C-alpha cells in the first residue's frame, strides 16, 4: 500500500483533478477491516435498512403511522434533530483549545471532533427530512427555484447554518487529510480561517436551533431566553462525552497512539459544562414553580404530571438522575484513572442530555396544547425504527470517516490488520 | 459500502484499490455492496406509491403567486379530475380573490354561545374535512365562569349545554395581523392576503409543521393521512386556497370560508349557529355589523399579550 | 504568527459585519409591518373617507322572516285524512269573555293547561289582545298582528332589539355584502318560545376526534373545579 502511495507522491498530479480521486481511494481503504469491522457495518446496515423501510412506509401511508398529533406535532424526529445539532456543535470543543489556545497536543485528535460533527450534521438533515410530510417537495426550499423564506423563518437560518457547518467541516477535514496524504505541510491560509469560522459557526448552529423554539411566543415552555445558553451548555456536555468514548475506543485499537492530554482537557470541560447545565435546569425549574400560574403547566406536566397525565415524568427524572450521577463521577478525581468509570460517566451524561433535550424539551412544549388540552405522546414503532435507522447510518458515516482518517494519518496502517 | 459499483475510474490502474493483492476480497466487497443496494431498493420500495399519487405536473407545480391564469386553469382542471377519480365526486374549483378595500373581521358573543357545536359540524361539511376524525377548524372550549384561563377549559364535554357554571368559547383561526405561522414557514407556503385572511397553498407546503408549533390558537391542522369524504357528502363548491380536498402530508387552516365570503356570502359556521352568537363583516366599512360590535360592546381578543393582533374578537353582551 | 493574528482579526470583522447585516434584515420587515399596521388603524378609525362600498348602495334587502299566520291550537280531533284538526284562537275566544284575572297557567281551568309559561311576571293579557285574540297588543293597547310580533317584543327587550338591528342578535343567512346578495334574518319567535323565551338547552351532537383524543378523553380540570 505504501508503495502505491509513494507512486502517487512521485508524480504529484493536478490538485483539482485528484482530490476526488484521493477521496475515492480513502473510501476504498476504509472498506478494509477485520471481521469485527464487517460485523459492525453489517449490523448497522441492517438497522439502517429497517429504518429506510419504515420511512418509505411513512411517506406512502402518511404521518398517521407516527404517534404525532395536531397537539403534539413534533416528536422523536425533531427531538433527535435538536440533540444531534448539539453533538455537532460539541465536536468543536476539540477545536477551540487546539487553535485558539495553540494546544499542539490537540491537533492530532481535533479531526475526530470534526468528523463527529460531519456525521452528526448528516443525521440532523436526515431527521428533518424524516419529519417532513411531503419530502418530495424538498426543492421548494432551494433558493432560486423554490421560495426560501429567509431571513424571517428561523428554519431557513437553520438550513443555512447546518449546511454551512457541514461544508466547513468537510473542507477542513478533507484539506488536512489530503495534505497529510501528499506529505505536505498544510498551508494555514487554507484552513485556519475556516477553523476559526467553524468555531463561531458551531455556536451559531445551536443558537439558531434554540431560536427555532424560543422564538415562539405561543409556547411558554420554550419561550425563555435561557434556552440558547442551555442548548449550548448541554451540547458541550454531550459532544465531548461522545468524543471521550470515541477516544477510549480508538485507544484500544492497535497502532494507535493517543495522548492523554486531550482527554484530560475534555474531562475538565465537561466538569464545568455539566454543572452549568444542572444550574440552568434548576433556575428554569425555580422560575416556573416559584411564580406559578398558567405558564407553569408544561413544566408541571414534565416534572410532576398534570391533571393525572404523567407520561414524561419517568423520562425527565431518569435524565436528571443520569446527569447528577455523571456530574458526581466527573467531579471525582478517580475519573482520570479509571477508563471504565469514565465511559460510564460519559454514557450517563450523553443519554441524560439526549432525554433532557429530546423528549424532555420538545414534547412538553406541546403539552398542554395552546388551548390547554392534554394529549400525550410516546413515539410509535415506526418512529423508533426510522430514528434507529438514522442513528445507524450516522454511525456508519462516522466509522467510514474515522477509518479514512486513520488510513491517511497512519502510513503503516495497511500492513497491520485493523478493524 | 458503495465501492466498486460501476465507477468509470475502476479501470484506472493508478487507483490503489485495484492494486490490492487479494482480488477475492474485492469481489466479496462488490458482492456485498450489490447485495446491500438490492436490499436498500427493496426497503424503500413503498416509495413507489409517490409516482402513482404525485403526477409530474403536480411535482413541478409552482407557488400559487407565480401561477398565470392559464396555469391555474390547467391545475384546477387537473385537481377536479383527481377528485373525480379518487372520490367519485364532481366538483368545481374556483379562485376567489380578495374584494378590494375589504378587510374581514369576526366576532363571537360569549354571552350567547351555548357550546352546542353546530359551527364545528358546519365547518366539517362545508370544508370537505376528513370524516374519519370529524375534523373541523373550530374547537369549542367549555370554560368556567369567573376565569379566562384555558387551563380550566375543556373541549371534550358531551353533556347538555349550557351548564349553569360554564360559558363557551369557540376558537378558530384568528387571522392575525402579525401571524406567527406565516413568519415561521420556511417556504412561504402560507401568507396573509389583502382582506386579512391567512391562506395555505396546499400544493406548496412541505409539511414541516413549524406553523402548527408557532400558532398560539391551535388553529392549524395537519393531514396525517389522505382525508376520507364520501362522494355524496362532498361540497362541490370549492376554492383552490380554501376547501378543496387537501393532499396528505400538508397543513390546512380556517380561511373564513373565502370561497363564500369573497363572493359576499356569510361563512358556513355563522349560518349554522343556532344562537346567533357570530358576527361577521368588513372592518373597513364603518357601518358594518362587526364595527358596531367593536364600538359598542366590551370586546377582547385572545392572548393579546402575544402581540399577534387578531382580527377575531370576543365580547359579552 | 502575525499571519494568524491578522486572519483572526479579519475574521472577527467579517463575523460582526455578517451579524449586523442579518440583524438589519430581520428588523426591517418588522418595522415595515409596524408602519403598515398603523396605516390600517387609521383607515379603520377615519370612517367616511374609505370605500363604504357595501352599505352605501345596497342592491339587496335584509329580509326578516315573519310568522305566516297567528298560532293555531290543536282541538284533539282528527279530520277525515287523519290530520290533527287545529283552530285559530278566535274560534273559541270570539264568543268567550276574557278573564282578566288569569295571570298564570295554574289559574286556567280547562284549556292551555299544558302551556309552559316562564316569561318574567307578565300575564296572558300583557301580550294577547282581549278584544281580538287573533292579534296581539302593545302595552298601550295598540293592536299588533302576530306577523309583527317583533314590535311587541321590542317594547321590553330594547337592548336585544338594538343588537338585532346591528346583526349581533339572532341568526342570519345569505350575504354579508348587500351589494352582492340578500340576507335573511330570523325573527324573535324563530328561536324563542314566546311563553318561555329562554333559549332551550341543547345536546352537542358533533365532536371532532383529534387523533388520539379518543383515548385521552378530557382532562379532569372541570371535575376539579366542581369540587370533586
mmCIF file of N, CA and C in Angstrom, chain A residues 153-257:
data_model
loop_
_atom_site.group_PDB
_atom_site.id
_atom_site.type_symbol
_atom_site.label_atom_id
_atom_site.label_comp_id
_atom_site.label_asym_id
_atom_site.label_seq_id
_atom_site.Cartn_x
_atom_site.Cartn_y
_atom_site.Cartn_z
ATOM 1 N N UNK A 153 -37.958 33.221 8.560
ATOM 2 C CA UNK A 153 -38.164 31.916 9.184
ATOM 3 C C UNK A 153 -36.863 31.410 9.793
ATOM 4 N N UNK A 154 -36.905 31.072 11.064
ATOM 5 C CA UNK A 154 -35.702 30.555 11.717
ATOM 6 C C UNK A 154 -35.284 29.212 11.109
ATOM 7 N N UNK A 155 -36.261 28.507 10.541
ATOM 8 C CA UNK A 155 -35.928 27.219 9.927
ATOM 9 C C UNK A 155 -34.991 27.410 8.729
ATOM 10 N N UNK A 156 -35.178 28.515 7.998
ATOM 11 C CA UNK A 156 -34.278 28.756 6.873
ATOM 12 C C UNK A 156 -32.876 29.081 7.380
ATOM 13 N N UNK A 157 -32.814 29.790 8.516
ATOM 14 C CA UNK A 157 -31.494 30.041 9.120
ATOM 15 C C UNK A 157 -30.834 28.716 9.478
ATOM 16 N N UNK A 158 -31.650 27.820 10.015
ATOM 17 C CA UNK A 158 -31.093 26.536 10.417
ATOM 18 C C UNK A 158 -30.570 25.768 9.203
ATOM 19 N N UNK A 159 -31.331 25.825 8.115
ATOM 20 C CA UNK A 159 -30.882 25.150 6.894
ATOM 21 C C UNK A 159 -29.526 25.717 6.465
ATOM 22 N N UNK A 160 -29.405 27.040 6.520
ATOM 23 C CA UNK A 160 -28.151 27.676 6.096
ATOM 24 C C UNK A 160 -27.001 27.277 7.019
ATOM 25 N N UNK A 161 -27.213 27.433 8.324
ATOM 26 C CA UNK A 161 -26.080 27.198 9.221
ATOM 27 C C UNK A 161 -25.689 25.720 9.262
ATOM 28 N N UNK A 162 -26.678 24.827 9.163
ATOM 29 C CA UNK A 162 -26.328 23.409 9.215
ATOM 30 C C UNK A 162 -25.543 22.998 7.978
ATOM 31 N N UNK A 163 -26.047 23.400 6.805
ATOM 32 C CA UNK A 163 -25.316 23.043 5.586
ATOM 33 C C UNK A 163 -23.966 23.743 5.530
ATOM 34 N N UNK A 164 -23.923 24.979 6.001
ATOM 35 C CA UNK A 164 -22.652 25.706 6.040
ATOM 36 C C UNK A 164 -21.650 24.997 6.940
ATOM 37 N N UNK A 165 -22.146 24.544 8.084
ATOM 38 C CA UNK A 165 -21.257 23.861 9.030
ATOM 39 C C UNK A 165 -20.739 22.555 8.430
ATOM 40 N N UNK A 166 -21.646 21.881 7.711
ATOM 41 C CA UNK A 166 -21.250 20.640 7.045
ATOM 42 C C UNK A 166 -20.125 20.913 6.042
ATOM 43 N N UNK A 167 -20.315 21.954 5.216
ATOM 44 C CA UNK A 167 -19.304 22.282 4.199
ATOM 45 C C UNK A 167 -17.991 22.690 4.845
ATOM 46 N N UNK A 168 -18.093 23.518 5.881
ATOM 47 C CA UNK A 168 -16.877 23.972 6.570
ATOM 48 C C UNK A 168 -16.059 22.783 7.062
ATOM 49 N N UNK A 169 -16.743 21.871 7.737
ATOM 50 C CA UNK A 169 -16.024 20.739 8.304
ATOM 51 C C UNK A 169 -15.518 19.791 7.236
ATOM 52 N N UNK A 170 -16.316 19.619 6.166
ATOM 53 C CA UNK A 170 -15.848 18.776 5.066
ATOM 54 C C UNK A 170 -14.577 19.365 4.487
ATOM 55 N N UNK A 171 -14.580 20.702 4.340
ATOM 56 C CA UNK A 171 -13.401 21.338 3.761
ATOM 57 C C UNK A 171 -12.181 21.167 4.662
ATOM 58 N N UNK A 172 -12.349 21.493 5.944
ATOM 59 C CA UNK A 172 -11.201 21.456 6.841
ATOM 60 C C UNK A 172 -10.641 20.035 6.939
ATOM 61 N N UNK A 173 -11.546 19.071 7.173
ATOM 62 C CA UNK A 173 -11.078 17.685 7.305
ATOM 63 C C UNK A 173 -10.451 17.206 6.005
ATOM 64 N N UNK A 174 -11.143 17.458 4.910
ATOM 65 C CA UNK A 174 -10.653 16.990 3.620
ATOM 66 C C UNK A 174 -9.297 17.591 3.307
ATOM 67 N N UNK A 175 -9.160 18.874 3.554
ATOM 68 C CA UNK A 175 -7.898 19.541 3.228
ATOM 69 C C UNK A 175 -6.752 18.993 4.079
ATOM 70 N N UNK A 176 -7.000 18.905 5.396
ATOM 71 C CA UNK A 176 -5.932 18.431 6.283
ATOM 72 C C UNK A 176 -5.520 17.000 5.920
ATOM 73 N N UNK A 177 -6.529 16.172 5.629
ATOM 74 C CA UNK A 177 -6.224 14.789 5.299
ATOM 75 C C UNK A 177 -5.468 14.696 3.970
ATOM 76 N N UNK A 178 -5.874 15.505 3.010
ATOM 77 C CA UNK A 178 -5.239 15.461 1.700
ATOM 78 C C UNK A 178 -3.788 15.913 1.790
ATOM 79 N N UNK A 179 -3.548 16.973 2.565
ATOM 80 C CA UNK A 179 -2.179 17.470 2.716
ATOM 81 C C UNK A 179 -1.312 16.417 3.403
ATOM 82 N N UNK A 180 -1.904 15.774 4.420
ATOM 83 C CA UNK A 180 -1.174 14.733 5.124
ATOM 84 C C UNK A 180 -0.842 13.593 4.160
ATOM 85 N N UNK A 181 -1.802 13.279 3.322
ATOM 86 C CA UNK A 181 -1.649 12.220 2.331
ATOM 87 C C UNK A 181 -0.534 12.561 1.353
ATOM 88 N N UNK A 182 -0.497 13.825 0.929
ATOM 89 C CA UNK A 182 0.544 14.250 -0.001
ATOM 90 C C UNK A 182 1.895 14.426 0.687
ATOM 91 N N UNK A 183 1.875 14.371 2.043
ATOM 92 C CA UNK A 183 3.099 14.592 2.775
ATOM 93 C C UNK A 183 3.511 16.044 2.807
ATOM 94 N N UNK A 184 2.578 16.937 2.564
ATOM 95 C CA UNK A 184 2.909 18.369 2.580
ATOM 96 C C UNK A 184 2.439 18.996 3.882
ATOM 97 N N UNK A 185 3.088 20.113 4.224
ATOM 98 C CA UNK A 185 2.658 20.885 5.394
ATOM 99 C C UNK A 185 1.418 21.665 4.989
ATOM 100 N N UNK A 186 0.301 21.518 5.714
ATOM 101 C CA UNK A 186 -0.899 22.287 5.339
ATOM 102 C C UNK A 186 -0.619 23.786 5.411
ATOM 103 N N UNK A 187 -1.138 24.479 4.431
ATOM 104 C CA UNK A 187 -0.981 25.928 4.410
ATOM 105 C C UNK A 187 -2.048 26.557 5.302
ATOM 106 N N UNK A 188 -1.636 27.262 6.385
ATOM 107 C CA UNK A 188 -2.620 27.812 7.326
ATOM 108 C C UNK A 188 -3.656 28.697 6.624
ATOM 109 N N UNK A 189 -3.237 29.366 5.552
ATOM 110 C CA UNK A 189 -4.144 30.222 4.805
ATOM 111 C C UNK A 189 -5.386 29.453 4.332
ATOM 112 N N UNK A 190 -5.211 28.158 4.078
ATOM 113 C CA UNK A 190 -6.306 27.356 3.518
ATOM 114 C C UNK A 190 -7.172 26.673 4.554
ATOM 115 N N UNK A 191 -6.713 26.710 5.803
ATOM 116 C CA UNK A 191 -7.611 26.048 6.766
ATOM 117 C C UNK A 191 -7.821 26.824 8.058
ATOM 118 N N UNK A 192 -6.839 27.604 8.498
ATOM 119 C CA UNK A 192 -7.022 28.282 9.788
ATOM 120 C C UNK A 192 -8.246 29.220 9.784
ATOM 121 N N UNK A 193 -8.418 30.037 8.745
ATOM 122 C CA UNK A 193 -9.619 30.898 8.765
ATOM 123 C C UNK A 193 -10.907 30.088 8.861
ATOM 124 N N UNK A 194 -10.908 28.945 8.159
ATOM 125 C CA UNK A 194 -12.125 28.127 8.178
ATOM 126 C C UNK A 194 -12.349 27.491 9.545
ATOM 127 N N UNK A 195 -11.249 27.116 10.183
ATOM 128 C CA UNK A 195 -11.375 26.567 11.531
ATOM 129 C C UNK A 195 -11.937 27.625 12.466
ATOM 130 N N UNK A 196 -11.420 28.850 12.327
ATOM 131 C CA UNK A 196 -11.905 29.940 13.184
ATOM 132 C C UNK A 196 -13.394 30.177 12.951
ATOM 133 N N UNK A 197 -13.775 30.229 11.655
ATOM 134 C CA UNK A 197 -15.192 30.431 11.358
ATOM 135 C C UNK A 197 -16.007 29.284 11.954
ATOM 136 N N UNK A 198 -15.470 28.082 11.845
ATOM 137 C CA UNK A 198 -16.263 26.941 12.307
ATOM 138 C C UNK A 198 -16.498 27.000 13.808
ATOM 139 N N UNK A 199 -15.601 27.659 14.537
ATOM 140 C CA UNK A 199 -15.834 27.788 15.986
ATOM 141 C C UNK A 199 -17.089 28.621 16.230
ATOM 142 N N UNK A 200 -17.148 29.793 15.584
ATOM 143 C CA UNK A 200 -18.338 30.639 15.740
ATOM 144 C C UNK A 200 -19.558 29.941 15.152
ATOM 145 N N UNK A 201 -19.302 29.267 14.044
ATOM 146 C CA UNK A 201 -20.402 28.603 13.347
ATOM 147 C C UNK A 201 -21.031 27.517 14.226
ATOM 148 N N UNK A 202 -20.170 26.805 14.960
ATOM 149 C CA UNK A 202 -20.671 25.746 15.840
ATOM 150 C C UNK A 202 -21.615 26.349 16.877
ATOM 151 N N UNK A 203 -21.204 27.489 17.440
ATOM 152 C CA UNK A 203 -22.081 28.168 18.401
ATOM 153 C C UNK A 203 -23.377 28.548 17.695
ATOM 154 N N UNK A 204 -23.246 29.038 16.461
ATOM 155 C CA UNK A 204 -24.431 29.542 15.762
ATOM 156 C C UNK A 204 -25.410 28.423 15.446
ATOM 157 N N UNK A 205 -24.924 27.231 15.090
ATOM 158 C CA UNK A 205 -25.900 26.191 14.721
ATOM 159 C C UNK A 205 -26.798 25.877 15.903
ATOM 160 N N UNK A 206 -26.202 25.871 17.091
ATOM 161 C CA UNK A 206 -27.056 25.505 18.208
ATOM 162 C C UNK A 206 -27.879 26.677 18.709
ATOM 163 N N UNK A 207 -27.341 27.880 18.559
ATOM 164 C CA UNK A 207 -28.128 29.055 18.928
ATOM 165 C C UNK A 207 -29.342 29.171 18.019
ATOM 166 N N UNK A 208 -29.112 29.015 16.724
ATOM 167 C CA UNK A 208 -30.222 29.124 15.775
ATOM 168 C C UNK A 208 -31.251 28.036 16.045
ATOM 169 N N UNK A 209 -30.771 26.832 16.347
ATOM 170 C CA UNK A 209 -31.715 25.751 16.648
ATOM 171 C C UNK A 209 -32.538 26.075 17.890
ATOM 172 N N UNK A 210 -31.902 26.710 18.877
ATOM 173 C CA UNK A 210 -32.662 27.116 20.068
ATOM 174 C C UNK A 210 -33.667 28.209 19.695
ATOM 175 N N UNK A 211 -33.259 29.131 18.826
ATOM 176 C CA UNK A 211 -34.149 30.220 18.407
ATOM 177 C C UNK A 211 -35.392 29.679 17.685
ATOM 178 N N UNK A 212 -35.207 28.526 17.046
ATOM 179 C CA UNK A 212 -36.333 27.862 16.390
ATOM 180 C C UNK A 212 -37.499 27.704 17.363
ATOM 181 N N UNK A 213 -37.153 27.376 18.607
ATOM 182 C CA UNK A 213 -38.184 27.120 19.613
ATOM 183 C C UNK A 213 -38.457 28.357 20.462
ATOM 184 N N UNK A 214 -37.411 29.028 20.911
ATOM 185 C CA UNK A 214 -37.650 30.080 21.903
ATOM 186 C C UNK A 214 -38.247 31.323 21.250
ATOM 187 N N UNK A 215 -38.293 31.367 19.913
ATOM 188 C CA UNK A 215 -38.944 32.488 19.248
ATOM 189 C C UNK A 215 -40.456 32.348 19.177
ATOM 190 N N UNK A 216 -40.998 31.227 19.651
ATOM 191 C CA UNK A 216 -42.431 31.001 19.523
ATOM 192 C C UNK A 216 -43.146 31.491 20.786
ATOM 193 N N UNK A 217 -43.798 32.645 20.667
ATOM 194 C CA UNK A 217 -44.458 33.255 21.828
ATOM 195 C C UNK A 217 -45.592 32.414 22.374
ATOM 196 N N UNK A 218 -46.193 31.592 21.507
ATOM 197 C CA UNK A 218 -47.340 30.805 21.936
ATOM 198 C C UNK A 218 -46.974 29.572 22.745
ATOM 199 N N UNK A 219 -45.679 29.306 22.895
ATOM 200 C CA UNK A 219 -45.243 28.117 23.636
ATOM 201 C C UNK A 219 -44.414 28.547 24.825
ATOM 202 N N UNK A 220 -45.058 28.824 25.966
ATOM 203 C CA UNK A 220 -44.320 29.380 27.109
ATOM 204 C C UNK A 220 -43.161 28.512 27.563
ATOM 205 N N UNK A 221 -43.281 27.191 27.388
ATOM 206 C CA UNK A 221 -42.215 26.309 27.871
ATOM 207 C C UNK A 221 -40.898 26.580 27.142
ATOM 208 N N UNK A 222 -40.997 26.962 25.866
ATOM 209 C CA UNK A 222 -39.777 27.225 25.091
ATOM 210 C C UNK A 222 -39.401 28.700 25.085
ATOM 211 N N UNK A 223 -40.380 29.534 25.369
ATOM 212 C CA UNK A 223 -40.185 30.969 25.157
ATOM 213 C C UNK A 223 -39.375 31.577 26.301
ATOM 214 N N UNK A 224 -38.141 31.104 26.439
ATOM 215 C CA UNK A 224 -37.285 31.611 27.508
ATOM 216 C C UNK A 224 -35.915 31.937 26.926
ATOM 217 N N UNK A 225 -35.355 33.037 27.392
ATOM 218 C CA UNK A 225 -34.059 33.473 26.873
ATOM 219 C C UNK A 225 -32.954 32.510 27.261
ATOM 220 N N UNK A 226 -33.226 31.656 28.250
ATOM 221 C CA UNK A 226 -32.197 30.734 28.714
ATOM 222 C C UNK A 226 -32.031 29.542 27.787
ATOM 223 N N UNK A 227 -32.945 29.411 26.816
ATOM 224 C CA UNK A 227 -32.933 28.187 26.003
ATOM 225 C C UNK A 227 -31.631 28.033 25.208
ATOM 226 N N UNK A 228 -31.201 29.107 24.544
ATOM 227 C CA UNK A 228 -29.987 29.000 23.726
ATOM 228 C C UNK A 228 -28.759 28.686 24.584
ATOM 229 N N UNK A 229 -28.537 29.429 25.667
ATOM 230 C CA UNK A 229 -27.396 29.053 26.521
ATOM 231 C C UNK A 229 -27.499 27.624 27.045
ATOM 232 N N UNK A 230 -28.718 27.208 27.402
ATOM 233 C CA UNK A 230 -28.901 25.850 27.912
ATOM 234 C C UNK A 230 -28.549 24.828 26.840
ATOM 235 N N UNK A 231 -28.996 25.110 25.605
ATOM 236 C CA UNK A 231 -28.675 24.218 24.494
ATOM 237 C C UNK A 231 -27.163 24.094 24.350
ATOM 238 N N UNK A 232 -26.481 25.254 24.369
ATOM 239 C CA UNK A 232 -25.037 25.238 24.152
ATOM 240 C C UNK A 232 -24.339 24.455 25.238
ATOM 241 N N UNK A 233 -24.725 24.724 26.478
ATOM 242 C CA UNK A 233 -24.044 24.073 27.578
ATOM 243 C C UNK A 233 -24.254 22.572 27.529
ATOM 244 N N UNK A 234 -25.495 22.154 27.257
ATOM 245 C CA UNK A 234 -25.703 20.704 27.226
ATOM 246 C C UNK A 234 -25.032 20.096 25.996
ATOM 247 N N UNK A 235 -24.911 20.896 24.922
ATOM 248 C CA UNK A 235 -24.165 20.409 23.754
ATOM 249 C C UNK A 235 -22.714 20.169 24.130
ATOM 250 N N UNK A 236 -22.173 21.046 24.970
ATOM 251 C CA UNK A 236 -20.769 20.908 25.363
ATOM 252 C C UNK A 236 -20.596 19.881 26.469
ATOM 253 N N UNK A 237 -21.714 19.264 26.875
ATOM 254 C CA UNK A 237 -21.599 18.043 27.671
ATOM 255 C C UNK A 237 -21.622 16.836 26.724
ATOM 256 N N UNK A 238 -22.666 16.808 25.867
ATOM 257 C CA UNK A 238 -22.884 15.618 25.045
ATOM 258 C C UNK A 238 -21.771 15.414 24.021
ATOM 259 N N UNK A 239 -21.344 16.496 23.359
ATOM 260 C CA UNK A 239 -20.306 16.386 22.320
ATOM 261 C C UNK A 239 -19.019 15.809 22.887
ATOM 262 N N UNK A 240 -18.398 16.473 23.879
ATOM 263 C CA UNK A 240 -17.170 15.946 24.459
ATOM 264 C C UNK A 240 -17.342 14.554 25.059
ATOM 265 N N UNK A 241 -18.511 14.270 25.646
ATOM 266 C CA UNK A 241 -18.729 12.935 26.218
ATOM 267 C C UNK A 241 -18.613 11.884 25.123
ATOM 268 N N UNK A 242 -19.232 12.186 23.968
ATOM 269 C CA UNK A 242 -19.156 11.229 22.864
ATOM 270 C C UNK A 242 -17.718 11.092 22.377
ATOM 271 N N UNK A 243 -17.006 12.220 22.295
ATOM 272 C CA UNK A 243 -15.614 12.160 21.818
ATOM 273 C C UNK A 243 -14.752 11.361 22.793
ATOM 274 N N UNK A 244 -15.010 11.526 24.096
ATOM 275 C CA UNK A 244 -14.239 10.774 25.086
ATOM 276 C C UNK A 244 -14.451 9.267 24.893
ATOM 277 N N UNK A 245 -15.700 8.879 24.625
ATOM 278 C CA UNK A 245 -15.971 7.459 24.379
ATOM 279 C C UNK A 245 -15.218 7.007 23.127
ATOM 280 N N UNK A 246 -15.288 7.844 22.085
ATOM 281 C CA UNK A 246 -14.593 7.523 20.834
ATOM 282 C C UNK A 246 -13.094 7.346 21.067
ATOM 283 N N UNK A 247 -12.516 8.288 21.811
ATOM 284 C CA UNK A 247 -11.070 8.226 22.058
ATOM 285 C C UNK A 247 -10.721 6.964 22.812
ATOM 286 N N UNK A 248 -11.577 6.608 23.772
ATOM 287 C CA UNK A 248 -11.314 5.394 24.547
ATOM 288 C C UNK A 248 -11.331 4.170 23.638
ATOM 289 N N UNK A 249 -12.259 4.177 22.681
ATOM 290 C CA UNK A 249 -12.313 3.050 21.738
ATOM 291 C C UNK A 249 -11.078 3.066 20.832
ATOM 292 N N UNK A 250 -10.765 4.237 20.302
ATOM 293 C CA UNK A 250 -9.627 4.347 19.374
ATOM 294 C C UNK A 250 -8.332 3.931 20.045
ATOM 295 N N UNK A 251 -8.240 4.261 21.339
ATOM 296 C CA UNK A 251 -7.014 3.969 22.066
ATOM 297 C C UNK A 251 -6.756 2.453 22.134
ATOM 298 N N UNK A 252 -7.843 1.692 22.136
ATOM 299 C CA UNK A 252 -7.714 0.247 22.257
ATOM 300 C C UNK A 252 -7.315 -0.396 20.943
ATOM 301 N N UNK A 253 -7.441 0.343 19.842
ATOM 302 C CA UNK A 253 -7.071 -0.221 18.550
ATOM 303 C C UNK A 253 -5.564 -0.254 18.440
ATOM 304 N N UNK A 254 -5.018 -1.309 17.812
ATOM 305 C CA UNK A 254 -3.563 -1.392 17.684
ATOM 306 C C UNK A 254 -3.019 -0.285 16.784
ATOM 307 N N UNK A 255 -1.790 0.058 17.013
ATOM 308 C CA UNK A 255 -1.120 1.039 16.165
ATOM 309 C C UNK A 255 -1.613 2.448 16.408
ATOM 310 N N UNK A 256 -2.251 2.651 17.555
ATOM 311 C CA UNK A 256 -2.809 3.981 17.801
ATOM 312 C C UNK A 256 -2.103 4.594 19.011
ATOM 313 N N UNK A 257 -1.595 5.776 18.841
ATOM 314 C CA UNK A 257 -1.019 6.457 19.999
ATOM 315 C C UNK A 257 -1.781 7.750 20.201
#
